[in-house]
Coordinates of C-alpha atoms in Angstrom, one line a residue:
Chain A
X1 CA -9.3 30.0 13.7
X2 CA -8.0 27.2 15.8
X3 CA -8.8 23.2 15.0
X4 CA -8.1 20.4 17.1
X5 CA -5.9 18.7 15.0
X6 CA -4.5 17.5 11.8
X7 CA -2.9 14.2 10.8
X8 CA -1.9 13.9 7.6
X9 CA -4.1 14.6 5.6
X10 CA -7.2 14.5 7.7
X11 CA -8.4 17.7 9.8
X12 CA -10.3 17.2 13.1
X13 CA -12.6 19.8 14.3
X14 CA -13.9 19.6 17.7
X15 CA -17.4 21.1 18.0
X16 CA -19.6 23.3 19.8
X17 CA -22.4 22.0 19.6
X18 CA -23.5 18.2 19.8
X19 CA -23.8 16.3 16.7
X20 CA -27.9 16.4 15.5
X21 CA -29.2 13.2 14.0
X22 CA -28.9 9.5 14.1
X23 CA -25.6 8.0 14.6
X24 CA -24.6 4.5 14.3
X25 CA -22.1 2.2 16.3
X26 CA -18.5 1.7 14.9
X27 CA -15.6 0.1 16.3
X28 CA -11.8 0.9 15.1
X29 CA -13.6 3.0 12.4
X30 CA -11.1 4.0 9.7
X31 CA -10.6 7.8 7.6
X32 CA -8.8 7.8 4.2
X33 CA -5.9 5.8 3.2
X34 CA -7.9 3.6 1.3
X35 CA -5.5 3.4 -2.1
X36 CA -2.4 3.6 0.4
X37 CA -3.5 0.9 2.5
X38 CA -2.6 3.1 5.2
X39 CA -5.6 4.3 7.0
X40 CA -6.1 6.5 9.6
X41 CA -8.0 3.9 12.4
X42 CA -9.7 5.8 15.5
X43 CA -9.3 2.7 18.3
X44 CA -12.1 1.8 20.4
X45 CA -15.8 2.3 20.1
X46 CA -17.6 4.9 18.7
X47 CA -20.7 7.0 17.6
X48 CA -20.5 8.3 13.9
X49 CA -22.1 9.1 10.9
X50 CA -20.7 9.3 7.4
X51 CA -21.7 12.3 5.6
X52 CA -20.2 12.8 2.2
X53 CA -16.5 13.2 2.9
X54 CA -16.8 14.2 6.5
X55 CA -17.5 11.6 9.6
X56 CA -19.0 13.1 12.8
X57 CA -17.4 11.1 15.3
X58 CA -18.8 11.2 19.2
X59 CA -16.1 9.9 21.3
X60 CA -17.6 9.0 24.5
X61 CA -16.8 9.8 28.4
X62 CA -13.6 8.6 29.8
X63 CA -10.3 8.3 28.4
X64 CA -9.0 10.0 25.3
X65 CA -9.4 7.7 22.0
X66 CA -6.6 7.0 19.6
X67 CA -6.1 7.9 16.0
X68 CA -3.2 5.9 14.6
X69 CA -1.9 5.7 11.3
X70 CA -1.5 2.2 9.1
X71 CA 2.0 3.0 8.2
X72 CA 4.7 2.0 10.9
X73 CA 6.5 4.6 9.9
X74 CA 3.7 7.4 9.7
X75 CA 2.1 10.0 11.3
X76 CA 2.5 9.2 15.0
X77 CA -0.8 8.6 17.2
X78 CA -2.8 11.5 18.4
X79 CA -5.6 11.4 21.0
X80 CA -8.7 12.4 20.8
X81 CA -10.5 13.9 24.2
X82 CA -14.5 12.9 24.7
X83 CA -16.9 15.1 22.7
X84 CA -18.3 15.4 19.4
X85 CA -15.8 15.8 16.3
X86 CA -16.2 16.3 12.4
X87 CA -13.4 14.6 10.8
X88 CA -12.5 15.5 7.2
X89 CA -9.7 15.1 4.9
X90 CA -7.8 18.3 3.5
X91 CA -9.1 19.4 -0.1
X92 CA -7.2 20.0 -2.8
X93 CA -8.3 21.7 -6.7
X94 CA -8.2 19.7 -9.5
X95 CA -10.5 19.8 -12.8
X96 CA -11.9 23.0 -11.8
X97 CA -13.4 21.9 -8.9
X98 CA -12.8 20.7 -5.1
X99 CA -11.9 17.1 -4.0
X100 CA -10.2 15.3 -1.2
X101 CA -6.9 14.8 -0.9
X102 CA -6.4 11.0 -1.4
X103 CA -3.6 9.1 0.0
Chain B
X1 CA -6.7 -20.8 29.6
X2 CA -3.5 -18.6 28.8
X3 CA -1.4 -17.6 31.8
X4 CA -0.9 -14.0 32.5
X5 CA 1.8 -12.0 33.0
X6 CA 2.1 -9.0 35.1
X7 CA 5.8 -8.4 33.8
X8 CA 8.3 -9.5 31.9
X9 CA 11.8 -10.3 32.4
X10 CA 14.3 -8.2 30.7
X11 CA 14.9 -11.5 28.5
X12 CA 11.5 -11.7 27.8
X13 CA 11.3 -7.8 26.7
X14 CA 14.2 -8.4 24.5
X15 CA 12.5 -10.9 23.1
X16 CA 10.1 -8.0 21.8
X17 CA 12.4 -6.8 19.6
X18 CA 14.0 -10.0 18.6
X19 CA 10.8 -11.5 17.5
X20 CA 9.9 -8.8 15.3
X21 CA 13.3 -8.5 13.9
X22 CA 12.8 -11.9 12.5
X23 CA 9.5 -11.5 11.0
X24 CA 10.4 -8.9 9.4
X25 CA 14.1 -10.4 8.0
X26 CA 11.9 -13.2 6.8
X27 CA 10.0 -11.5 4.4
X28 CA 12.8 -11.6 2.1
X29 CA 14.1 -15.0 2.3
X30 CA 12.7 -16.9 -0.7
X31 CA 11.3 -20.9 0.1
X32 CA 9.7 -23.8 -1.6
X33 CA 6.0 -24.1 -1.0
X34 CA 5.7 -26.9 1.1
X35 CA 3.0 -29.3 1.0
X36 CA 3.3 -30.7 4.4
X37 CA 3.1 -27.6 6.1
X38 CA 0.6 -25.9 3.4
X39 CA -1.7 -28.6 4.4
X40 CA -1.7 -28.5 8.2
X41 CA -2.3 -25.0 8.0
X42 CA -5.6 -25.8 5.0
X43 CA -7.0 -28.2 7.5
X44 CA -7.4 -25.4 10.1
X45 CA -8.5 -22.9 7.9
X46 CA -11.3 -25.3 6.3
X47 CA -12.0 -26.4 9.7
X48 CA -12.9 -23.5 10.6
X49 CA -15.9 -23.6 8.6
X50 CA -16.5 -27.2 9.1
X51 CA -15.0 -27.7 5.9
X52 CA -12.8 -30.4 5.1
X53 CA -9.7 -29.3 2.8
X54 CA -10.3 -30.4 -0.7
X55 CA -8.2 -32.9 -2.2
X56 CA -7.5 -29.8 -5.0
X57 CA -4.7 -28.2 -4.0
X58 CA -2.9 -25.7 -6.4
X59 CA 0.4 -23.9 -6.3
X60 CA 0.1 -20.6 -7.8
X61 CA 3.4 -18.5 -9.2
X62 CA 1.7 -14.7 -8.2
X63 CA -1.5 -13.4 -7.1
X64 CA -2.4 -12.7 -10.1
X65 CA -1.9 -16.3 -11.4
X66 CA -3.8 -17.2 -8.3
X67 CA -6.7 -14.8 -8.8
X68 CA -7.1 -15.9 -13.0
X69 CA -7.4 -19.4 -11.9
X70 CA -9.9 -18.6 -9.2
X71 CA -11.8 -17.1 -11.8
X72 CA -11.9 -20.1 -14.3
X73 CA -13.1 -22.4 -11.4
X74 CA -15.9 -20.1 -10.0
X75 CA -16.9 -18.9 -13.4
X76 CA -16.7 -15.3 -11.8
X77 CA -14.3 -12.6 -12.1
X78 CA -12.4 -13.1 -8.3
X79 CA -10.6 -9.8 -7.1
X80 CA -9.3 -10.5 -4.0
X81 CA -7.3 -12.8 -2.6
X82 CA -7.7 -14.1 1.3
X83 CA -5.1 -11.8 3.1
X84 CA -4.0 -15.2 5.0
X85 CA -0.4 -15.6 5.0
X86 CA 2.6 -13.8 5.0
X87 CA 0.3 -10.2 5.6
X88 CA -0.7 -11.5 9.0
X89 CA 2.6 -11.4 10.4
X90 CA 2.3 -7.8 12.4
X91 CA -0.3 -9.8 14.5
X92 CA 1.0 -13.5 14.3
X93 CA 4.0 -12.5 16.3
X94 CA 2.5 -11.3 19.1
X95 CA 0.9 -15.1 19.6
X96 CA 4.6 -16.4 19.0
X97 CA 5.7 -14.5 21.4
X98 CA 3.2 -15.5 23.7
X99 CA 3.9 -19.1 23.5
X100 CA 7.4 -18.5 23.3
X101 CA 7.2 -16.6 26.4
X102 CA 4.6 -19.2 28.2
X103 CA 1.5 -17.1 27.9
X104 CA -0.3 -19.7 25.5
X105 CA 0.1 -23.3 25.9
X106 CA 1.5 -25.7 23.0
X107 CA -2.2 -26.8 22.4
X108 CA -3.8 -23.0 22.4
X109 CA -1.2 -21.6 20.1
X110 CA -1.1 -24.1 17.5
X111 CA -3.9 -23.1 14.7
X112 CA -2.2 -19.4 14.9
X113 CA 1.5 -21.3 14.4
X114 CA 0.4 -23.3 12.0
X115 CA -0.5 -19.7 9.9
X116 CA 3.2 -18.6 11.0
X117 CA 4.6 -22.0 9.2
X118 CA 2.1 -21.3 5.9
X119 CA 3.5 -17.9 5.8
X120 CA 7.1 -18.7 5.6
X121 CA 6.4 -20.9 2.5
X122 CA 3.5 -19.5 1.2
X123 CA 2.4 -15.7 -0.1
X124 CA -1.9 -16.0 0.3
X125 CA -4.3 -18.1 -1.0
X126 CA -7.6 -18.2 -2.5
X127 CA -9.6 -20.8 -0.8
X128 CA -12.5 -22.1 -2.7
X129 CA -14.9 -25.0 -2.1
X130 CA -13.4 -27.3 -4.2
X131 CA -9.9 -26.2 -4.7
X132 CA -7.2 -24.7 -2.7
X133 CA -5.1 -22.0 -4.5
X134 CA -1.5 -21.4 -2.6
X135 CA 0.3 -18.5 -4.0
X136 CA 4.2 -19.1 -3.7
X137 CA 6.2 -17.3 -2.3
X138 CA 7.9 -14.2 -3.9
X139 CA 11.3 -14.7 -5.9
X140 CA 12.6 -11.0 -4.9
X141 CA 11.0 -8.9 -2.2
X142 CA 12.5 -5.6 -1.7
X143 CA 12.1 -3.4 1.9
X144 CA 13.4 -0.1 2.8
X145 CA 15.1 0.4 6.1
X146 CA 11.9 0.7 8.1
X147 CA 10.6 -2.6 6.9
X148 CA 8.2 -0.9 4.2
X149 CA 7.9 -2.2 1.1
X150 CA 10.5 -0.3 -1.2
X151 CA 12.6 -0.2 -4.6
X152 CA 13.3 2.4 -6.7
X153 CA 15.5 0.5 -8.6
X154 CA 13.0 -1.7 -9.9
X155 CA 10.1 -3.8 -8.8
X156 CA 9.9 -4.5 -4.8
X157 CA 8.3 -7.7 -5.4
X158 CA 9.4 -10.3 -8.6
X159 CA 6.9 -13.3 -8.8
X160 CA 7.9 -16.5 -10.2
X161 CA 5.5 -16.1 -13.3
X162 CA 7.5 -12.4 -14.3
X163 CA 4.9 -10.5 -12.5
X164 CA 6.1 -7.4 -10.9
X165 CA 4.7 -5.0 -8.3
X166 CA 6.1 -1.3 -7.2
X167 CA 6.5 0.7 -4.0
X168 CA 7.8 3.3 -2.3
X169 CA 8.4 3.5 1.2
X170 CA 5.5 0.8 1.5
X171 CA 3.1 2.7 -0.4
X172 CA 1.9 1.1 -4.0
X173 CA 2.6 3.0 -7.0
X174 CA 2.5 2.8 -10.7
X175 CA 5.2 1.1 -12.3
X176 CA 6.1 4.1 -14.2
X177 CA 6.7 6.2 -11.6
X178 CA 10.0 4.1 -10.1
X179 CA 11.3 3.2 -14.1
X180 CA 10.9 6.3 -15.8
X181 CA 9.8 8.9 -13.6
X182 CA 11.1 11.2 -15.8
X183 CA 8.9 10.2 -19.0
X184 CA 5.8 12.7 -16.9
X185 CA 4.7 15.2 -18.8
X186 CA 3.2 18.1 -17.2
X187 CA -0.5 17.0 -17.7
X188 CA 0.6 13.6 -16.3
X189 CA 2.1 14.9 -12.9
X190 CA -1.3 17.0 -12.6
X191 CA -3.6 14.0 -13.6
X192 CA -2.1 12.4 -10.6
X193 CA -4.5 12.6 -8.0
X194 CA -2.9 10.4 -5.5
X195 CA -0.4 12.8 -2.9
X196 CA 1.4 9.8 -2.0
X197 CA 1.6 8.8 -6.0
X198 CA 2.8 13.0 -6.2
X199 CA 5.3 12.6 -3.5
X200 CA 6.7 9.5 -4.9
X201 CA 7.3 11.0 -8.1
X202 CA 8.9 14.2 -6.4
X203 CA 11.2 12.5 -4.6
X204 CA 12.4 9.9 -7.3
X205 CA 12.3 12.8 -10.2
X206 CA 13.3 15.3 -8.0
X207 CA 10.6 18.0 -6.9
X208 CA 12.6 20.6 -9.0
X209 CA 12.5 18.6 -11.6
X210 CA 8.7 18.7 -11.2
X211 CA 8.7 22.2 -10.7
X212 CA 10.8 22.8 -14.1
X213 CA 8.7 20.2 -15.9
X214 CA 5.2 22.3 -14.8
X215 CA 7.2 25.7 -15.6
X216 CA 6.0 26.3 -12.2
X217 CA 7.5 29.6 -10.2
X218 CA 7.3 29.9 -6.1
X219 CA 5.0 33.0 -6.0
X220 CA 4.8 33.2 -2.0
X221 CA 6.3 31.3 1.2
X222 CA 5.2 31.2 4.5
X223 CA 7.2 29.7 7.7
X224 CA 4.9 28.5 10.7
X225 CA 7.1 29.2 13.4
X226 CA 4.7 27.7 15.9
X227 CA 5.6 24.3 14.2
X228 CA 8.7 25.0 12.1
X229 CA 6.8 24.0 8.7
X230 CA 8.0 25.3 5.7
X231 CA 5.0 26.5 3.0
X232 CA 5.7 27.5 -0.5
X233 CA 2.7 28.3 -3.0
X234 CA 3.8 27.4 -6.9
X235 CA 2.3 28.7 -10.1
X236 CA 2.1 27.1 -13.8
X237 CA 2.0 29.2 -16.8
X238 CA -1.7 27.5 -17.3
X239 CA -2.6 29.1 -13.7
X240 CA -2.9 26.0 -11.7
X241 CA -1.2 26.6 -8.3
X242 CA 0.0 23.8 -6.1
X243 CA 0.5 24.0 -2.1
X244 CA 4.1 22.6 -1.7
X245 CA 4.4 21.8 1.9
X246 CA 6.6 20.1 4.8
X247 CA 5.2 17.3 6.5
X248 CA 5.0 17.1 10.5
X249 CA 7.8 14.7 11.7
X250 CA 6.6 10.9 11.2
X251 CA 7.2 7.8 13.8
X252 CA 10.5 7.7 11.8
X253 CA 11.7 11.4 12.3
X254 CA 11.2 11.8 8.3
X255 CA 9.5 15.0 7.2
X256 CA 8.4 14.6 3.4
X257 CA 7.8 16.8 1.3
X258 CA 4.1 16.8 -0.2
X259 CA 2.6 19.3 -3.0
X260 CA -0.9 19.4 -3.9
X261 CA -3.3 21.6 -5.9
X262 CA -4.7 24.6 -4.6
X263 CA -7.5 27.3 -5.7
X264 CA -5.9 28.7 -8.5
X265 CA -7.9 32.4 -6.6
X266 CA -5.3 32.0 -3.4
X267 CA -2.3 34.5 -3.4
X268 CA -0.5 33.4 -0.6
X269 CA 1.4 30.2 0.9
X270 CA -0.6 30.7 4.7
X271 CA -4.1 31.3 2.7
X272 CA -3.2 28.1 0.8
X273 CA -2.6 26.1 3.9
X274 CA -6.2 27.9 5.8
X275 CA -8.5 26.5 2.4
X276 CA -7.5 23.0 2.6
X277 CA -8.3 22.5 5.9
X278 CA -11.6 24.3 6.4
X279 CA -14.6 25.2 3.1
X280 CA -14.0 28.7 3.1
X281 CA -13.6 30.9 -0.2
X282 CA -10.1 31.5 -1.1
X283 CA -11.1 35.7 -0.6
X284 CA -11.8 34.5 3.2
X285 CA -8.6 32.8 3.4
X286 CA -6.6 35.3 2.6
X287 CA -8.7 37.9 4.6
X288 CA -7.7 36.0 8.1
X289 CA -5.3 33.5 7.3
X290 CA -4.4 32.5 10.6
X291 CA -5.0 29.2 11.5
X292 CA -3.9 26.6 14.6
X293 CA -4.2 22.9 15.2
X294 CA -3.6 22.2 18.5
X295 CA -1.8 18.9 17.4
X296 CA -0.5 18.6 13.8
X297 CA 1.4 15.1 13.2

C-alpha cells in the first residue's frame, strides 16, 4: 500500500476516484492540533467536507497547496498536488475501542 | 497606498531576522502596564466598532483574574479572552518591518503599532461594552531555545496574582506532568490521551521510566530503511500494547520520540505502524504490512 503522505499525525490519502457529494468552500482550513494549539492549516482555498474524523479535501487546478504545521519548530510544510484527498488523523486504542490520535 | 518592493537590500534582509529576534527577546522582559499607551491602543480597538473606549478601564493580574471579572460584569461565565496582545506578535512584525523598511507610511502603520506598543505592556484583554479588562503582563515567562514556550523546572508563565501555567516545548500540559512526573501511575500514563501530553511525560520521566512503570516489554522492532525510522511495539502485563515510534525530522532537526496505543491483536512493530494509518483489521495488517508515504514529515 502506498499513501501520499503523513504529517504528524495526520495521513493523507490521494484518491481514485472524485469525491461524491456536496462540498463546501473553506479557506486555510485547519486538521487536529486543536488541544496543542498547533494545527495542521492547508493554505489557500479549498473544497471539503467534514465527515466524522476524516476531511475530503479537493485541491483545485494549478499549483500544489500547502499544509503547514502551527508549531515553528514542527513538522515542516508539505505540498499537496491538485486532486481529491481524504485527510485523517492516525488512530490509536484506548478503552477497548478506536480513537484519533489527539495532539 | 503602501509602496512596493521588488527587493530588498541586504540591510533590509537583515532586518528580517533582527526584527524577529526582538519580538521574540521581548516576550520575557517584564513591564508596567501603561495607561498611556493601553489607551491609544483601546481607542483603536473600540473604534473599530464605532465604539468609544469606556471610561472603565481595569488592570487585571492573569487571565484568569481577567476572565472572573469579565464574568461578574456580564453576569455570564466568559471563557475566552480577546487574543489581542502580546499573541499577535508573529504577524505584528511583519507590519513593523514594513514601516521600518518604508513599505507602509507613518499614518498606515499606526493602528497595527499602536497593538505592538499594547503588547509590550500588556498580556490580552477582555473588552466589554462597558469596561475594558487589561491583563498585565507576565512576572516570569519561560522559552526554550526555539522561542516555544518551555520549563521543566517549573511553571513557564508566573502571573502577578500566583497563577501559573506549564509547557513544554510550546505545547500546554498539566502541571503535574513538569512537577512530579514521576508521581504517574500506570493507569495515569494510559488515561493520557493526549500524544503530546505522552511525549511530554516520556521525555521529562524518562520513556524507560514509562516503560518500567507499565511493566511493559519490547515484543518486536522494525527499522524503515526507506526513511531511517525506528519502530518498537511494547506490551503490558494487562495486554495493552503501545506503538513507540521515531518522529520524522522537524523544522528544528529534532526527531521525538512518540508512543501511542495500539490493537492489543497486532504482533509486530511494521503491522502496528500499517493500522494507524489506514482502518484495516490488525489480521490484515500483519498479512501485508508494507506500507509507503511518499512524503512523511
Amino acid at each position: 500500500m502506498e499513501l501520499y503522505a503523513r504529517h504528524g499525525d495526520l495521513v493523507i490519502e490521494k484518491l481514485d476516484k472524485p469525491i461524491v457529494g456536496e462540498l463546501q468552500k473553506g479557506v486555510n482550513i485547519v486538521f487536529a492540533g486543536d488541544s496543542s494549539g498547533h494545527p495542521h492549516t492547508l493554505m489557500g482555498s479549498v473544497d471539503f467536507r467534514r465527515d466524522g474524523r476524516r476531511t475530503l479535501v479537493r485541491v483545485p487546478d494549478g499549483k500544489p497547496m500547502e499544509l503547514r504545521h502551527g508549531k515553528s519548530t514542527g513538522h515542516k510544510t508539505i505540498a499537496l498536488a491538485p486532486g481529491d484527498y481524504e485527510v485523517r488523523p492516525l488512530r490509536e486504542r484506548g478503552d477497548g475501542a478506536d480513537r484519533a490520535v489527539e495532539d | 497606498m503602501a509602496n512596493l518592493l521588488e527587493t530588498l537590500t541586504p540591510e533590509q534582509e537583515a532586518l528580517l531576522d533582527k526584527t524577529a529576534d526582538a519580538y521574540i527577546a521581548d516576550l520575557v522582559v517584564q513591564r508596567e502596564p501603561d495607561l498611556g499607551i493601553i489607551n491609544r491602543w483601546l481607542d483603536v480597538a473600540y473604534g473599530l466598532f464605532d465604539m468609544k473606549r469606556p471610561a472603565r478601564v481595569e488592570i487585571a493580574a492573569s487571565p484568569e483574574a481577567a476572565l472572573k471579572l469579565a464574568s461578574e460584569l456580564t453576569g455570564e461565565k466568559q471563557t475566552e479572552m480577546d487574543w489581542c496582545g502580546v499573541g499577535d506578535g508573529g504577524w505584528v512584525s511583519f507590519y513593523d518591518l514594513f514601516h521600518q523598511i518604508g513599505v507602509l507610511t507613518d499614518e498606515e502603520a499606526a493602528e497595527v503599532l499602536a497593538l505592538r506598543d499594547f503588547g509590550k505592556v500588556a498580556w490580552d484583554s477582555v473588552l466589554l461594552d462597558e469596561c475594558a479588562i487589561v491583563i498585565r503582563r507576565p512576572v516570569a515567562l519561560r522559552l526554550d531555545d526555539d522561542g516555544n514556550l518551555h520549563s521543566i523546572a517549573g511553571p513557564c508563565i508566573e502571573w502577578a496574582d500566583g497563577e501559573k501555567d506549564y509547557a513544554y516545548h510550546g505545547t500546554w500540559v498539566p502541571e503535574r506532568i513538569v512537577m512530579e512526573p514521576r508521581s504517574f501511575t500506570r493507569d495515569d500514563i494510559l488515561a493520557i490521551t493526549n500524544t503530546e501530553e505522552r511525549r511530554a511525560l516520556g521525555e521529562i520521566a524518562g520513556w524507560q521510566w514509562i516503560a518500567d512503570q507499565l511493566g511493559a516489554a519490547v515484543v518486536d522492532k522494525w527499522y524503515d530503511r526507506s526513511t531511517k525510522l525506528k519502530y518498537e511495539l511494547l506490551k503490558c502485563p494487562n495486554g495493552t500494547q503501545l506503538l513507540r515510534k521515531q518522529s520524522p525530522a522537524l523544522k528544528s532537526g529534532k526527531q521525538p520520540t512518540y508512543v501511542e496505543p495500539v490493537h492489543e491483536d497486532l504482533k509486530t512493530a511494521r503491522a502496528a505502524r500499517k493500522w494507524q494509518a489506514t482502518n484495516l483489521t490488525p489480521s490484515q495488517c500483519e498479512a501485508d504490512p508494507v506500507l509507503r508515504y511518499a512524503v512523511e514529515a
